[in-house]
PDB file of C-alpha atoms and ligand atoms in Angstrom:
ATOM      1  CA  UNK B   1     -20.718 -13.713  -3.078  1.00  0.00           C
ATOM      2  CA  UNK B   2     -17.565 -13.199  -1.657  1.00  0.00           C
ATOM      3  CA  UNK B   3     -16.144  -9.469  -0.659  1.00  0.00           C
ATOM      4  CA  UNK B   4     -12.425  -8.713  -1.500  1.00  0.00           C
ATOM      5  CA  UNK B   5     -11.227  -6.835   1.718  1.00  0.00           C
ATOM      6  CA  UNK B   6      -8.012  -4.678   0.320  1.00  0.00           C
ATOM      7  CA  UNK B   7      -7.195  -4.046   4.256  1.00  0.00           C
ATOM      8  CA  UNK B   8      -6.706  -7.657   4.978  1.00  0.00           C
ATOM      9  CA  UNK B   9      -4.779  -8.527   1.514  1.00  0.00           C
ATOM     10  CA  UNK B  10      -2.585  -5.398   2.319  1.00  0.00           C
ATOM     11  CA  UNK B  11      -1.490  -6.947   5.550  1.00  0.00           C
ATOM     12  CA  UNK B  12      -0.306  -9.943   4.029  1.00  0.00           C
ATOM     13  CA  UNK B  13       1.755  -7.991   1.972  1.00  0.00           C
ATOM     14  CA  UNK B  14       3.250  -5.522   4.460  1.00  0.00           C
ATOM     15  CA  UNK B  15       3.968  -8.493   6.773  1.00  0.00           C
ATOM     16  CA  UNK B  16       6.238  -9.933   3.455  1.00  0.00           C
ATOM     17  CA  UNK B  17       7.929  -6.444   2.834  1.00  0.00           C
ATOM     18  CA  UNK B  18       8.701  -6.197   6.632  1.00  0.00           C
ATOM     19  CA  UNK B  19      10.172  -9.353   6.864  1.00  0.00           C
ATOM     20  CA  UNK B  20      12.378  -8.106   4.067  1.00  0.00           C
ATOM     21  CA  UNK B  21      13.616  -4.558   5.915  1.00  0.00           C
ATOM     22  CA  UNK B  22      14.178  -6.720   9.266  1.00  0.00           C
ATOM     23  CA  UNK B  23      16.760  -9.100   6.949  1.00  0.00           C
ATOM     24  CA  UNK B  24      18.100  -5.840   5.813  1.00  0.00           C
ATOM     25  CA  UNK B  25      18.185  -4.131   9.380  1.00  0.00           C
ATOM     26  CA  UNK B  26      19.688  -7.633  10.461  1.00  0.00           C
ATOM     27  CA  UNK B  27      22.698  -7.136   7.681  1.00  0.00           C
ATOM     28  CA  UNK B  28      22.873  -3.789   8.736  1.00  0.00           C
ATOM     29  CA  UNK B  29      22.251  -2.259   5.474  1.00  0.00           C
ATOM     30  CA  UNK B  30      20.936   0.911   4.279  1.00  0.00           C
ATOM     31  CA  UNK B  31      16.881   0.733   4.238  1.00  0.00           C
ATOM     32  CA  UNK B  32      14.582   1.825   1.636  1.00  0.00           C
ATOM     33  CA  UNK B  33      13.711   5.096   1.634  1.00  0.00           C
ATOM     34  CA  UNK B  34      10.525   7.064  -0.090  1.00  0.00           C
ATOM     35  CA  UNK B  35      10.456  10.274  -0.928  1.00  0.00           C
ATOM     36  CA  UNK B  36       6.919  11.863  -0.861  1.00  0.00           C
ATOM     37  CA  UNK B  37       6.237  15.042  -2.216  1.00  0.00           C
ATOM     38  CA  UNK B  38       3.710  17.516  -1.388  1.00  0.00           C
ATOM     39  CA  UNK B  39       2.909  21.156  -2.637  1.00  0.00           C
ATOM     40  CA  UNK B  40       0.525  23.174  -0.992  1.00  0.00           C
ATOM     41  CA  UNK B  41      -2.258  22.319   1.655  1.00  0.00           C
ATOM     42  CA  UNK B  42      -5.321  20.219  -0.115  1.00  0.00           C
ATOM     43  CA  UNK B  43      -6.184  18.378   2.435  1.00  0.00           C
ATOM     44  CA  UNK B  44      -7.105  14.908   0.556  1.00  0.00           C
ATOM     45  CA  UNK B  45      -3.474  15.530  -0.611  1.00  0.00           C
ATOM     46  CA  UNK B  46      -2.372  15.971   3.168  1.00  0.00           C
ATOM     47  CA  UNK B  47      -4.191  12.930   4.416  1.00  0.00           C
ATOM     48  CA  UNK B  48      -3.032  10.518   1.293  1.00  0.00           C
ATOM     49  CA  UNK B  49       0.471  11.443   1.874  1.00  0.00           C
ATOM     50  CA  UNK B  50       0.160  11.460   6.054  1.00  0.00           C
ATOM     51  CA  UNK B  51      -0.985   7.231   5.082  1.00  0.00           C
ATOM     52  CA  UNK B  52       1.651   6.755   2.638  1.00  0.00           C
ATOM     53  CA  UNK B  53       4.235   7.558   5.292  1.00  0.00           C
ATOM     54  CA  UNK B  54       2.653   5.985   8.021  1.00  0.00           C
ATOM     55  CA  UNK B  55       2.956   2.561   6.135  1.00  0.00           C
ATOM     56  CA  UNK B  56       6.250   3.171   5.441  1.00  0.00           C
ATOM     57  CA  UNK B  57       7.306   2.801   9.203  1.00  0.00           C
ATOM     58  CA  UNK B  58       4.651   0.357   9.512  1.00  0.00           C
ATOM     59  CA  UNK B  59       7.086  -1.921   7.426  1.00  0.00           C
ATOM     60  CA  UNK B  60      10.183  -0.132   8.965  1.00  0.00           C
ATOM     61  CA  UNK B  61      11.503   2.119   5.551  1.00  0.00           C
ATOM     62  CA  UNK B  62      12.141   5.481   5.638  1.00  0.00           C
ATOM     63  CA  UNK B  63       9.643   8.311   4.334  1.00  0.00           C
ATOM     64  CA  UNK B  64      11.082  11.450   3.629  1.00  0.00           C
ATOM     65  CA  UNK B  65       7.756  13.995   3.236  1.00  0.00           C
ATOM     66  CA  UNK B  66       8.826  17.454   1.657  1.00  0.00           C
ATOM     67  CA  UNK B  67       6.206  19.614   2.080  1.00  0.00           C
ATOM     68  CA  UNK B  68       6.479  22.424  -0.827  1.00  0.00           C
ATOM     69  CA  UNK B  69       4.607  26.156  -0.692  1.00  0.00           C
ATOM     70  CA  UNK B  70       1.417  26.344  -2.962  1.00  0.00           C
ATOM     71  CA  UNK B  71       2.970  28.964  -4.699  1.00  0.00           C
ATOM     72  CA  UNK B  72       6.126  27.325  -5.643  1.00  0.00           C
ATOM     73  CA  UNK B  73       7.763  28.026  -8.966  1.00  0.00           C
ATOM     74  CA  UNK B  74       7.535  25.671 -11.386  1.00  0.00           C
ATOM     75  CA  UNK B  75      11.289  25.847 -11.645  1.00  0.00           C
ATOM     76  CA  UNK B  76      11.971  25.198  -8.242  1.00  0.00           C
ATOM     77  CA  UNK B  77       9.978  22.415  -7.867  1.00  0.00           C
ATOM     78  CA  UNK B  78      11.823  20.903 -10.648  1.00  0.00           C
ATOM     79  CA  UNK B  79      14.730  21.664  -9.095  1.00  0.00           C
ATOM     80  CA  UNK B  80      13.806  19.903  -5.796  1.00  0.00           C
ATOM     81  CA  UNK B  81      12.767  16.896  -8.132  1.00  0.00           C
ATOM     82  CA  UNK B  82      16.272  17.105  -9.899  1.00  0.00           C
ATOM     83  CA  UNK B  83      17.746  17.076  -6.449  1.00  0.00           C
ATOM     84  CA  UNK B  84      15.691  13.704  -5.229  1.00  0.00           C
ATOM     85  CA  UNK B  85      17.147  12.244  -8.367  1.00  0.00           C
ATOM     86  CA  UNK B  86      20.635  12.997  -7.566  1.00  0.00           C
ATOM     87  CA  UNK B  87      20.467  11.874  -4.013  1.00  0.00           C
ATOM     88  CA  UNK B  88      21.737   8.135  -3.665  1.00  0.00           C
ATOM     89  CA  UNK B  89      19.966   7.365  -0.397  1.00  0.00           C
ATOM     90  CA  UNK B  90      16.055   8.282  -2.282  1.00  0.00           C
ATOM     91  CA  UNK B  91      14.961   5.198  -3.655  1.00  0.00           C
ATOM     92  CA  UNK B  92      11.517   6.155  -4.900  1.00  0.00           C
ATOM     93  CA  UNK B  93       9.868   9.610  -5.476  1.00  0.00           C
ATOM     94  CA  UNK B  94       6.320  10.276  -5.427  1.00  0.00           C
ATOM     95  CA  UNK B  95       5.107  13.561  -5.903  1.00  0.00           C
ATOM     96  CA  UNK B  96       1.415  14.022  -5.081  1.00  0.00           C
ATOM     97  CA  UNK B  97      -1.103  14.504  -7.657  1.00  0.00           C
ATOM     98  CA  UNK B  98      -2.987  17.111  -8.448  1.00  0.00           C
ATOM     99  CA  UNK B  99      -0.568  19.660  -8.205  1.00  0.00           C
ATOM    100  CA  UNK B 100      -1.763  23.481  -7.806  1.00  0.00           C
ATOM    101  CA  UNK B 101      -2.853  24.734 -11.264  1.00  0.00           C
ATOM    102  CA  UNK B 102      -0.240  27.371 -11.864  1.00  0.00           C
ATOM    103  CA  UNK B 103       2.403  24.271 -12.321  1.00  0.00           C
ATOM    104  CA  UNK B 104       2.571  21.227 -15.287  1.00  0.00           C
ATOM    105  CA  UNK B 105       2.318  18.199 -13.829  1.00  0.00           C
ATOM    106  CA  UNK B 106       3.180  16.309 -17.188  1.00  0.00           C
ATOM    107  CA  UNK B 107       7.075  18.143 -16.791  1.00  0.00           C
ATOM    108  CA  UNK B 108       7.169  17.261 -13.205  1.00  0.00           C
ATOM    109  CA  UNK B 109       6.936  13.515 -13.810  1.00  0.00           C
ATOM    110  CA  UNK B 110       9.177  13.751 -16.983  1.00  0.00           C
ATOM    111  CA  UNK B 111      11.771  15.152 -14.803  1.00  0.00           C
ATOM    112  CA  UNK B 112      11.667  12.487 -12.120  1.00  0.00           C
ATOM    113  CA  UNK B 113      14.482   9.762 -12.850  1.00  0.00           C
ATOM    114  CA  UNK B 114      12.431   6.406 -14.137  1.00  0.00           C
ATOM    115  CA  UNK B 115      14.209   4.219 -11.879  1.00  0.00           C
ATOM    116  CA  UNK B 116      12.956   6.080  -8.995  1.00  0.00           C
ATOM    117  CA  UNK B 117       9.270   6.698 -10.651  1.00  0.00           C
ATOM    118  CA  UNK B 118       7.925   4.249  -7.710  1.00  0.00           C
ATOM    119  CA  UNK B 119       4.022   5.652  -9.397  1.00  0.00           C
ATOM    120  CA  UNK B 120       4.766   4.336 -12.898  1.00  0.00           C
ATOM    121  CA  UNK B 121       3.812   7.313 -14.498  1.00  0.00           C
ATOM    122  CA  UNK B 122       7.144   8.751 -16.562  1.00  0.00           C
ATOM    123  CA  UNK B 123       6.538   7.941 -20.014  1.00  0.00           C
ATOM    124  CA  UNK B 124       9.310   5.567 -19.711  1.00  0.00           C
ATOM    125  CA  UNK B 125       7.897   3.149 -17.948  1.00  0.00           C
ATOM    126  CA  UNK B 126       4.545   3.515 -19.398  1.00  0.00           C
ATOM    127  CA  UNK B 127       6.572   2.849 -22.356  1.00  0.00           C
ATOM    128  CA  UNK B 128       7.782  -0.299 -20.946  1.00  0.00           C
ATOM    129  CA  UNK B 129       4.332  -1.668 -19.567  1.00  0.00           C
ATOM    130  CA  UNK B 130       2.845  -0.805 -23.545  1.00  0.00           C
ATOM    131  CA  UNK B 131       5.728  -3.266 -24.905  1.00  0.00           C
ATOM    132  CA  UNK B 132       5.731  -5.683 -21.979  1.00  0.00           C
ATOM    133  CA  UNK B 133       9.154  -4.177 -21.175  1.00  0.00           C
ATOM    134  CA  UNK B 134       9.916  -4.361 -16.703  1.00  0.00           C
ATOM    135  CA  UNK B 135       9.801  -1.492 -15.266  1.00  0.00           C
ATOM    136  CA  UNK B 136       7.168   0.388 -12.453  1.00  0.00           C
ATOM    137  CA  UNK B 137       3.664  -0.115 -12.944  1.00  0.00           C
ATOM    138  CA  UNK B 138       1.533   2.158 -11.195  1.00  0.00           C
ATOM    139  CA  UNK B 139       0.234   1.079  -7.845  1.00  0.00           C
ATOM    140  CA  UNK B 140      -3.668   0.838  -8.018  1.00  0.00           C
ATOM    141  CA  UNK B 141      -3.695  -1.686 -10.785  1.00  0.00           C
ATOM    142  CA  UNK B 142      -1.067  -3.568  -9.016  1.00  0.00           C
ATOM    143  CA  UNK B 143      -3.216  -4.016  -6.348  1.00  0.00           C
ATOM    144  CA  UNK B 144      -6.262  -4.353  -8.739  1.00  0.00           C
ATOM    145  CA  UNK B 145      -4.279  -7.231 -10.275  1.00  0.00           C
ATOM    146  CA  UNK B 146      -3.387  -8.512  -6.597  1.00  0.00           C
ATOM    147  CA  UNK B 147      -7.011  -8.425  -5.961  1.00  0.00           C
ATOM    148  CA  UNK B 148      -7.717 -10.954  -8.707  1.00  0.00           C
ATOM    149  CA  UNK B 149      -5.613 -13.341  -7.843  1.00  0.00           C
ATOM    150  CA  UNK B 150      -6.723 -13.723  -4.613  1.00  0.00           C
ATOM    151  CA  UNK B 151      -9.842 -14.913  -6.055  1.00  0.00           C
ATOM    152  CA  UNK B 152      -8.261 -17.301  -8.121  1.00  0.00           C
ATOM    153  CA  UNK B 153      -8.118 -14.812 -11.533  1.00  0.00           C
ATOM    154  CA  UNK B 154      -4.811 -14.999 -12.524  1.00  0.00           C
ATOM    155  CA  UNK B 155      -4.810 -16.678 -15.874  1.00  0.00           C
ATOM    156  CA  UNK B 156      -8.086 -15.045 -17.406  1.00  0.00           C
ATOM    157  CA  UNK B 157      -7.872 -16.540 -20.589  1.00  0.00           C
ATOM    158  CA  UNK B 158     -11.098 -16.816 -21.874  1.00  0.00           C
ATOM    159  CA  UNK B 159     -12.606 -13.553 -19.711  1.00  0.00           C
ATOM    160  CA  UNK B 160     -13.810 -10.492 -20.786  1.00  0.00           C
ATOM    161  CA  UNK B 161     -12.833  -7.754 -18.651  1.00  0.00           C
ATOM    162  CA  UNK B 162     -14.025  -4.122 -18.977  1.00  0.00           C
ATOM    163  CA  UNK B 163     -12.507  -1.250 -17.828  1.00  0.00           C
ATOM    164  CA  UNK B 164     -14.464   1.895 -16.995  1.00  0.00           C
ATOM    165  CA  UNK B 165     -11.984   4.886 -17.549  1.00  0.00           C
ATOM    166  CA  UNK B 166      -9.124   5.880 -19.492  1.00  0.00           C
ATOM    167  CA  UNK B 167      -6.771   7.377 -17.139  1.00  0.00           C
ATOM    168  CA  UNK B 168      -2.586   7.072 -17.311  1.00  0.00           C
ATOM    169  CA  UNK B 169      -2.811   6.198 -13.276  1.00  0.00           C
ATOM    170  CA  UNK B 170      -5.416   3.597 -13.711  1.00  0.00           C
ATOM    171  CA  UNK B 171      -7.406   2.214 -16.496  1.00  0.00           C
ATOM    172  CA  UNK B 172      -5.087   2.861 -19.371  1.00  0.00           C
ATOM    173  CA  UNK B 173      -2.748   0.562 -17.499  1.00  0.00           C
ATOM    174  CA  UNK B 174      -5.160  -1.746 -15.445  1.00  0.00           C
ATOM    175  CA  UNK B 175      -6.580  -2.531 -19.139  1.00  0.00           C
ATOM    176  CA  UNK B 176      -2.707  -3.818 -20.238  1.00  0.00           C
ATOM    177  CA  UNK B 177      -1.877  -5.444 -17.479  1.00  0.00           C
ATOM    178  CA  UNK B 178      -5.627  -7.330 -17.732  1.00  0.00           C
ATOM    179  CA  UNK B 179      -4.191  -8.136 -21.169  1.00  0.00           C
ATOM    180  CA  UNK B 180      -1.176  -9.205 -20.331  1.00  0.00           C
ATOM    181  CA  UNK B 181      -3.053 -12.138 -18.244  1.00  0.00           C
ATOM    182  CA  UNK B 182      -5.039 -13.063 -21.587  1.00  0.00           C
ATOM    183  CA  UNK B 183      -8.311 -11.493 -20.759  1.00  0.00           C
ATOM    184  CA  UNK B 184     -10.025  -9.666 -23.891  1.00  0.00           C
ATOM    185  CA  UNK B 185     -10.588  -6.386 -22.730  1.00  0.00           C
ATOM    186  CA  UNK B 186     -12.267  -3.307 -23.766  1.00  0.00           C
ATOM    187  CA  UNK B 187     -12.425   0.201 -21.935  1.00  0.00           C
ATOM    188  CA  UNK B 188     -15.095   2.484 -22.161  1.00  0.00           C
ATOM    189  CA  UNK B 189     -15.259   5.602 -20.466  1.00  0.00           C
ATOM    190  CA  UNK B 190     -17.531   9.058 -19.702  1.00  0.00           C
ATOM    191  CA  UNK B 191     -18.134   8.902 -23.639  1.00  0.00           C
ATOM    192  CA  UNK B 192     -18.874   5.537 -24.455  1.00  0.00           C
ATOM    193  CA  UNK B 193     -22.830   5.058 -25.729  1.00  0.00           C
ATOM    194  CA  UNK B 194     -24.394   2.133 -24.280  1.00  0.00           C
ATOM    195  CA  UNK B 195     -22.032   1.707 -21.619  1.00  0.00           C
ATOM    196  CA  UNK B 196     -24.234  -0.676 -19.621  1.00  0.00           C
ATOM    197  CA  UNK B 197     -24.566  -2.844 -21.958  1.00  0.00           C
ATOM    198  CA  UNK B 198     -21.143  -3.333 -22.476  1.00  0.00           C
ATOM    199  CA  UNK B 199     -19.998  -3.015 -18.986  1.00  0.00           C
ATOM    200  CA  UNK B 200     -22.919  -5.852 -18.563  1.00  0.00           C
ATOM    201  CA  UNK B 201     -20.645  -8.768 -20.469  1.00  0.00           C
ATOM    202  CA  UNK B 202     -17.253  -8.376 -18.849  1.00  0.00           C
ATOM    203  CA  UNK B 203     -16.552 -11.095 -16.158  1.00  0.00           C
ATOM    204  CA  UNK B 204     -14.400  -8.685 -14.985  1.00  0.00           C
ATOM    205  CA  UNK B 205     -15.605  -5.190 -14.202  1.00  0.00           C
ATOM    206  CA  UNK B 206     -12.877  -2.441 -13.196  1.00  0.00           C
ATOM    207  CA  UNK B 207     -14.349   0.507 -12.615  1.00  0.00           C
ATOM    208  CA  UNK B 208     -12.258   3.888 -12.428  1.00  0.00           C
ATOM    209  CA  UNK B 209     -14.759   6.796 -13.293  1.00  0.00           C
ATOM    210  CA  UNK B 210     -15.526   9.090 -10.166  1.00  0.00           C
ATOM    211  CA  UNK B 211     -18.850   9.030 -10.436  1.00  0.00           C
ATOM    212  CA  UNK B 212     -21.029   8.428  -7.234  1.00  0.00           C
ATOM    213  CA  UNK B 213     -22.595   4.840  -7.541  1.00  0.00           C
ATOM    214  CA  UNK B 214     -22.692   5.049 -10.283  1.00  0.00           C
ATOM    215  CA  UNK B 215     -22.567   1.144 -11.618  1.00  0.00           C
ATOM    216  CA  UNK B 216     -26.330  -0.453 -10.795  1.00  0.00           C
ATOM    217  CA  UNK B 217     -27.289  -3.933 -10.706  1.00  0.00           C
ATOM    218  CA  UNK B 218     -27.948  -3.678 -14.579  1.00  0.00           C
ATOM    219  CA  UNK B 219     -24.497  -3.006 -15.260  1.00  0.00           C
ATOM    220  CA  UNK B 220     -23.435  -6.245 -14.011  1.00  0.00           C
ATOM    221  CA  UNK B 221     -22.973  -9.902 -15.357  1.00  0.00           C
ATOM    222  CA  UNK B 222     -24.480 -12.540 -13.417  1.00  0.00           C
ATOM    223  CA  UNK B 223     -21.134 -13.975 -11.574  1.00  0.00           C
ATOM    224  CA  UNK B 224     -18.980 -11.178 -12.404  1.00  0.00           C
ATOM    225  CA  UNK B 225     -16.145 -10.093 -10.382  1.00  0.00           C
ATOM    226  CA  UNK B 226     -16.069  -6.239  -9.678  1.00  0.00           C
ATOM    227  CA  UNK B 227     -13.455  -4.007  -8.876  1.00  0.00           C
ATOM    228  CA  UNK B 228     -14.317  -1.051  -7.510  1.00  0.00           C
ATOM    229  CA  UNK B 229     -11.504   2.062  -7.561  1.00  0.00           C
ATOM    230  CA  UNK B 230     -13.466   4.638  -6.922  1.00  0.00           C
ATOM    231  CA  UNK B 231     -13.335   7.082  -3.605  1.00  0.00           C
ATOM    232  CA  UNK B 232     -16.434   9.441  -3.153  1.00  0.00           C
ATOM    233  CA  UNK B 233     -17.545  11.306  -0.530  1.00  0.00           C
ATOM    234  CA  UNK B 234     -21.245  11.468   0.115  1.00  0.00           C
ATOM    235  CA  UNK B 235     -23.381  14.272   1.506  1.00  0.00           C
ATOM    236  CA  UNK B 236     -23.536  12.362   4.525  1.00  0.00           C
ATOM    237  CA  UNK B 237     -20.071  12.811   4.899  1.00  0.00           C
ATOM    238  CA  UNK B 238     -19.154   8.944   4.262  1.00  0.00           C
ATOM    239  CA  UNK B 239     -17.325   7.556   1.450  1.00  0.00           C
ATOM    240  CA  UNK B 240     -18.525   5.565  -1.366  1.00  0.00           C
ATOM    241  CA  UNK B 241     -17.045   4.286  -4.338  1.00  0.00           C
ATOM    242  CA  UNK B 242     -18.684   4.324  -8.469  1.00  0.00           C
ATOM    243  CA  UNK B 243     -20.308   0.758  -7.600  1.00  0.00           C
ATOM    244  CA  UNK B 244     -23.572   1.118  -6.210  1.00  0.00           C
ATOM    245  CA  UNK B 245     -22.341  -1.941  -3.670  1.00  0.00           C
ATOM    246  CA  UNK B 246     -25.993  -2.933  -1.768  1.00  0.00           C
ATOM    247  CA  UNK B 247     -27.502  -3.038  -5.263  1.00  0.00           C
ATOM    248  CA  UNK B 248     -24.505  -5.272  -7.125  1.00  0.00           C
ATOM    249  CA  UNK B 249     -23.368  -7.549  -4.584  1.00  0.00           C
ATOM    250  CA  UNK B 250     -25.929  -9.926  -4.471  1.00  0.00           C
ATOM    251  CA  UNK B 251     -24.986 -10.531  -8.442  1.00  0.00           C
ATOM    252  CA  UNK B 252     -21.643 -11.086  -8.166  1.00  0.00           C
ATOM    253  CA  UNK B 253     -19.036 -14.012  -7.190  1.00  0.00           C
ATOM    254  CA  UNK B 254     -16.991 -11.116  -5.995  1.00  0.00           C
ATOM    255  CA  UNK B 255     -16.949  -7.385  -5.197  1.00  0.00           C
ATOM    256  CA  UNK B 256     -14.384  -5.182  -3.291  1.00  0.00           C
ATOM    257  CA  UNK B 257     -15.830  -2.594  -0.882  1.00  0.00           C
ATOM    258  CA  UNK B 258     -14.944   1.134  -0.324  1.00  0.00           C
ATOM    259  CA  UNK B 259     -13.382   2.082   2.048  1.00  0.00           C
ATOM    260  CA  UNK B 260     -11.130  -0.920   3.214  1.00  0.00           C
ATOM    261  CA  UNK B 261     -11.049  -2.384  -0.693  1.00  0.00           C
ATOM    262  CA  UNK B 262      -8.721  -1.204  -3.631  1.00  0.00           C
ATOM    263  CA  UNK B 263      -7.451   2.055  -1.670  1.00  0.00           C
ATOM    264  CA  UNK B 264      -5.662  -0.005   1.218  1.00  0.00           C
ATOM    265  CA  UNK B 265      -3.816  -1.754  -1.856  1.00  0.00           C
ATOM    266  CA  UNK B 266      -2.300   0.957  -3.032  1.00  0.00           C
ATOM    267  CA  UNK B 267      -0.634   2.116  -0.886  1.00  0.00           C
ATOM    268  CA  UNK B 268       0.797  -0.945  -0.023  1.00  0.00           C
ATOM    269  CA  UNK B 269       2.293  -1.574  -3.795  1.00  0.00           C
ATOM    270  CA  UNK B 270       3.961   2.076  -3.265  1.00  0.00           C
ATOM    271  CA  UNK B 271       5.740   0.074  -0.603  1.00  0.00           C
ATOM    272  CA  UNK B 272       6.099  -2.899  -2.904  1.00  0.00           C
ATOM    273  CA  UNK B 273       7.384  -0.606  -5.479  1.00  0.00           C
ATOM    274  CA  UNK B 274       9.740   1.432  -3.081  1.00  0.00           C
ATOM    275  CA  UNK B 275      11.336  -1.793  -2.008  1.00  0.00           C
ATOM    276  CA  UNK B 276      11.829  -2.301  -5.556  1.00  0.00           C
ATOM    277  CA  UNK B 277      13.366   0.596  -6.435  1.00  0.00           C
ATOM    278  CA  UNK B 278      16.043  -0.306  -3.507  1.00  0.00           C
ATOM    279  CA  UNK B 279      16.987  -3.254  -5.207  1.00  0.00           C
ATOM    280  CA  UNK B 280      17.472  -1.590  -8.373  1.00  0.00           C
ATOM    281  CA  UNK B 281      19.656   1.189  -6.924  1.00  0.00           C
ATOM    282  CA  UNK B 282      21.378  -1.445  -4.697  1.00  0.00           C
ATOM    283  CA  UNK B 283      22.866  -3.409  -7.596  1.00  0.00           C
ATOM    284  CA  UNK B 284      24.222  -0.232  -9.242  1.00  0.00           C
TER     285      UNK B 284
HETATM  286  N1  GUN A 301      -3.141  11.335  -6.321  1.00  0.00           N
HETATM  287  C1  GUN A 301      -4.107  10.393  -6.199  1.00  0.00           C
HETATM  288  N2  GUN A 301      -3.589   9.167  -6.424  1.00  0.00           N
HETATM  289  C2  GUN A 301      -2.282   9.341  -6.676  1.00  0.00           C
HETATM  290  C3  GUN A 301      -1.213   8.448  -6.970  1.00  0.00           C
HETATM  291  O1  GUN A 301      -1.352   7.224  -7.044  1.00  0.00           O
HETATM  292  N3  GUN A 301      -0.003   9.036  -7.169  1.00  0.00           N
HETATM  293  C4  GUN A 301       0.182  10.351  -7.105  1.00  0.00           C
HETATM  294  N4  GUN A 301       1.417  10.830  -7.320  1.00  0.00           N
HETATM  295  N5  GUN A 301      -0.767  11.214  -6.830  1.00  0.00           N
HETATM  296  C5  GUN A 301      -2.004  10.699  -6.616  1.00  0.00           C
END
């Protein structure tokens, strides 16, 4: 059994993305810059977006953080969105999910320019990942796919891989990009009857549900790689993901942790992507 540490595979890739801003520093050219978006005071929100800037200066880009009143207009928060758009020196916009309940989140991300959408999530390039189109695929199953491949899954032709959840951030996408690597896939979800059973054949396990340990030994193929996305916090006060880990590991060739497994990844694509998004806008 082997455990995928996200902290150490996110290090390898900050180390490439610096050595890209130094070249650029070295040219003296403009660096990347993200713009992160926050409205209101949640404090999950505050510390997600507090680690998403601290790893852009970790790999020397810019963050911009634009911290937005809880009781912002919807209008004006579009307007600040249509304002990131029009600025040349953003490169990516992020604007933190879940937004306060008086405001749609669906017309907040259709109003953010898709060549700036470092999340993935206007329809756009949704759109594009569906039909195999480029364009920005959101960050956790970039790293989920990341993951693989640094345990030798990159071509999975011939592997079943099952995706617990259906959401547009993860497992809709997770579950195309699996596909696009050859695996047969199938997602199941809160509503899925015999979900065990099924979750019980993949050789690839993603799950994405929010449920407290949720995945038992049971659930689990003999051999089976699991991905673990989700963040819980226990009574204890300590965080947990929807894998019940001590109970699975011993099954599987290979099982990421939480913390220090899928979450550390993230972030680090939103880099990947940012840097991405530069290029883009660079070339005009
Ligand atoms: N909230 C939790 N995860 C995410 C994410 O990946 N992007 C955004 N925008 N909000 C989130």
């Amino acid at each position: 059994m082997e455990i995928i540490w996200g902290n150490q595979l996110a290090e390898e890739v900050k180390a490439d993305l610096r050595q890209k801003v130094d070249a650029l520093k070295e040219q003296g050219k403009r660096l990347p810059v993200l713009a992160v978006v926050l409205v209101g005071d949640n404090p999950a929100s505050q510390s997600y977006v507090r680690s998403k800037a601290n790893a852009c200066i970790s790999v020397g880009m810019e963050n911009k953080t634009i911290v937005l009143d809880g009781d912002i207009s919807q209008e004006a928060l579009l307007e600040k969105v249509k304002e990131l758009n029009a600025d040349p020196n953003i490169d990516g916009i992020l604007v933190q999910l879940p937004l306060p309940k008086h405001l749609d989140a669906d017309s907040v991300i259709m109003a953010i320019d898709p060549n700036k959408d470092v999340d993935g999530l206007h329809p756009v390039n949704a759109g594009n990942l569906l039909t195999g189109r480029d364009g920005f695929v959101p960050c956790t199953p970039l790293g989920i796919m990341y993951m693989l491949k640094s345990v030798g899954y990159e071509d999975l032709a011939g592997k079943t891989a099952v995706v617990c959840g259906r959401s547009n951030l993860v497992g809709k996408p997770v579950a195309l990009l699996l596909q696009n690597q050859n695996a047969t896939v199938t997602i199941v979800h809160s509503k899925t009857p015999h979900i065990e059973e099924i979750c019980s054949q993949a050789d690839i396990l993603v799950v994405a549900m929010g449920k407290e340990k949720m995945v038992k030994a049971n659930w689990v193929k003999e051999g089976a790689v699991v991905i673990d996305v989700g963040i819980n916090r226990m009574e204890n006060g300590k965080l947990c993901g929807d894998v019940d880990f001590e109970d699975v590991k011993a099954k599987t060739k290979a099982i990421t942790p939480v913390p220090k497994g899928v979450g550390p990844m993230t972030v680090c694509m939103l880099l990947s992507n940012t840097y991405r998004a530069y290029q883009i806008h660079e070339r005009g």
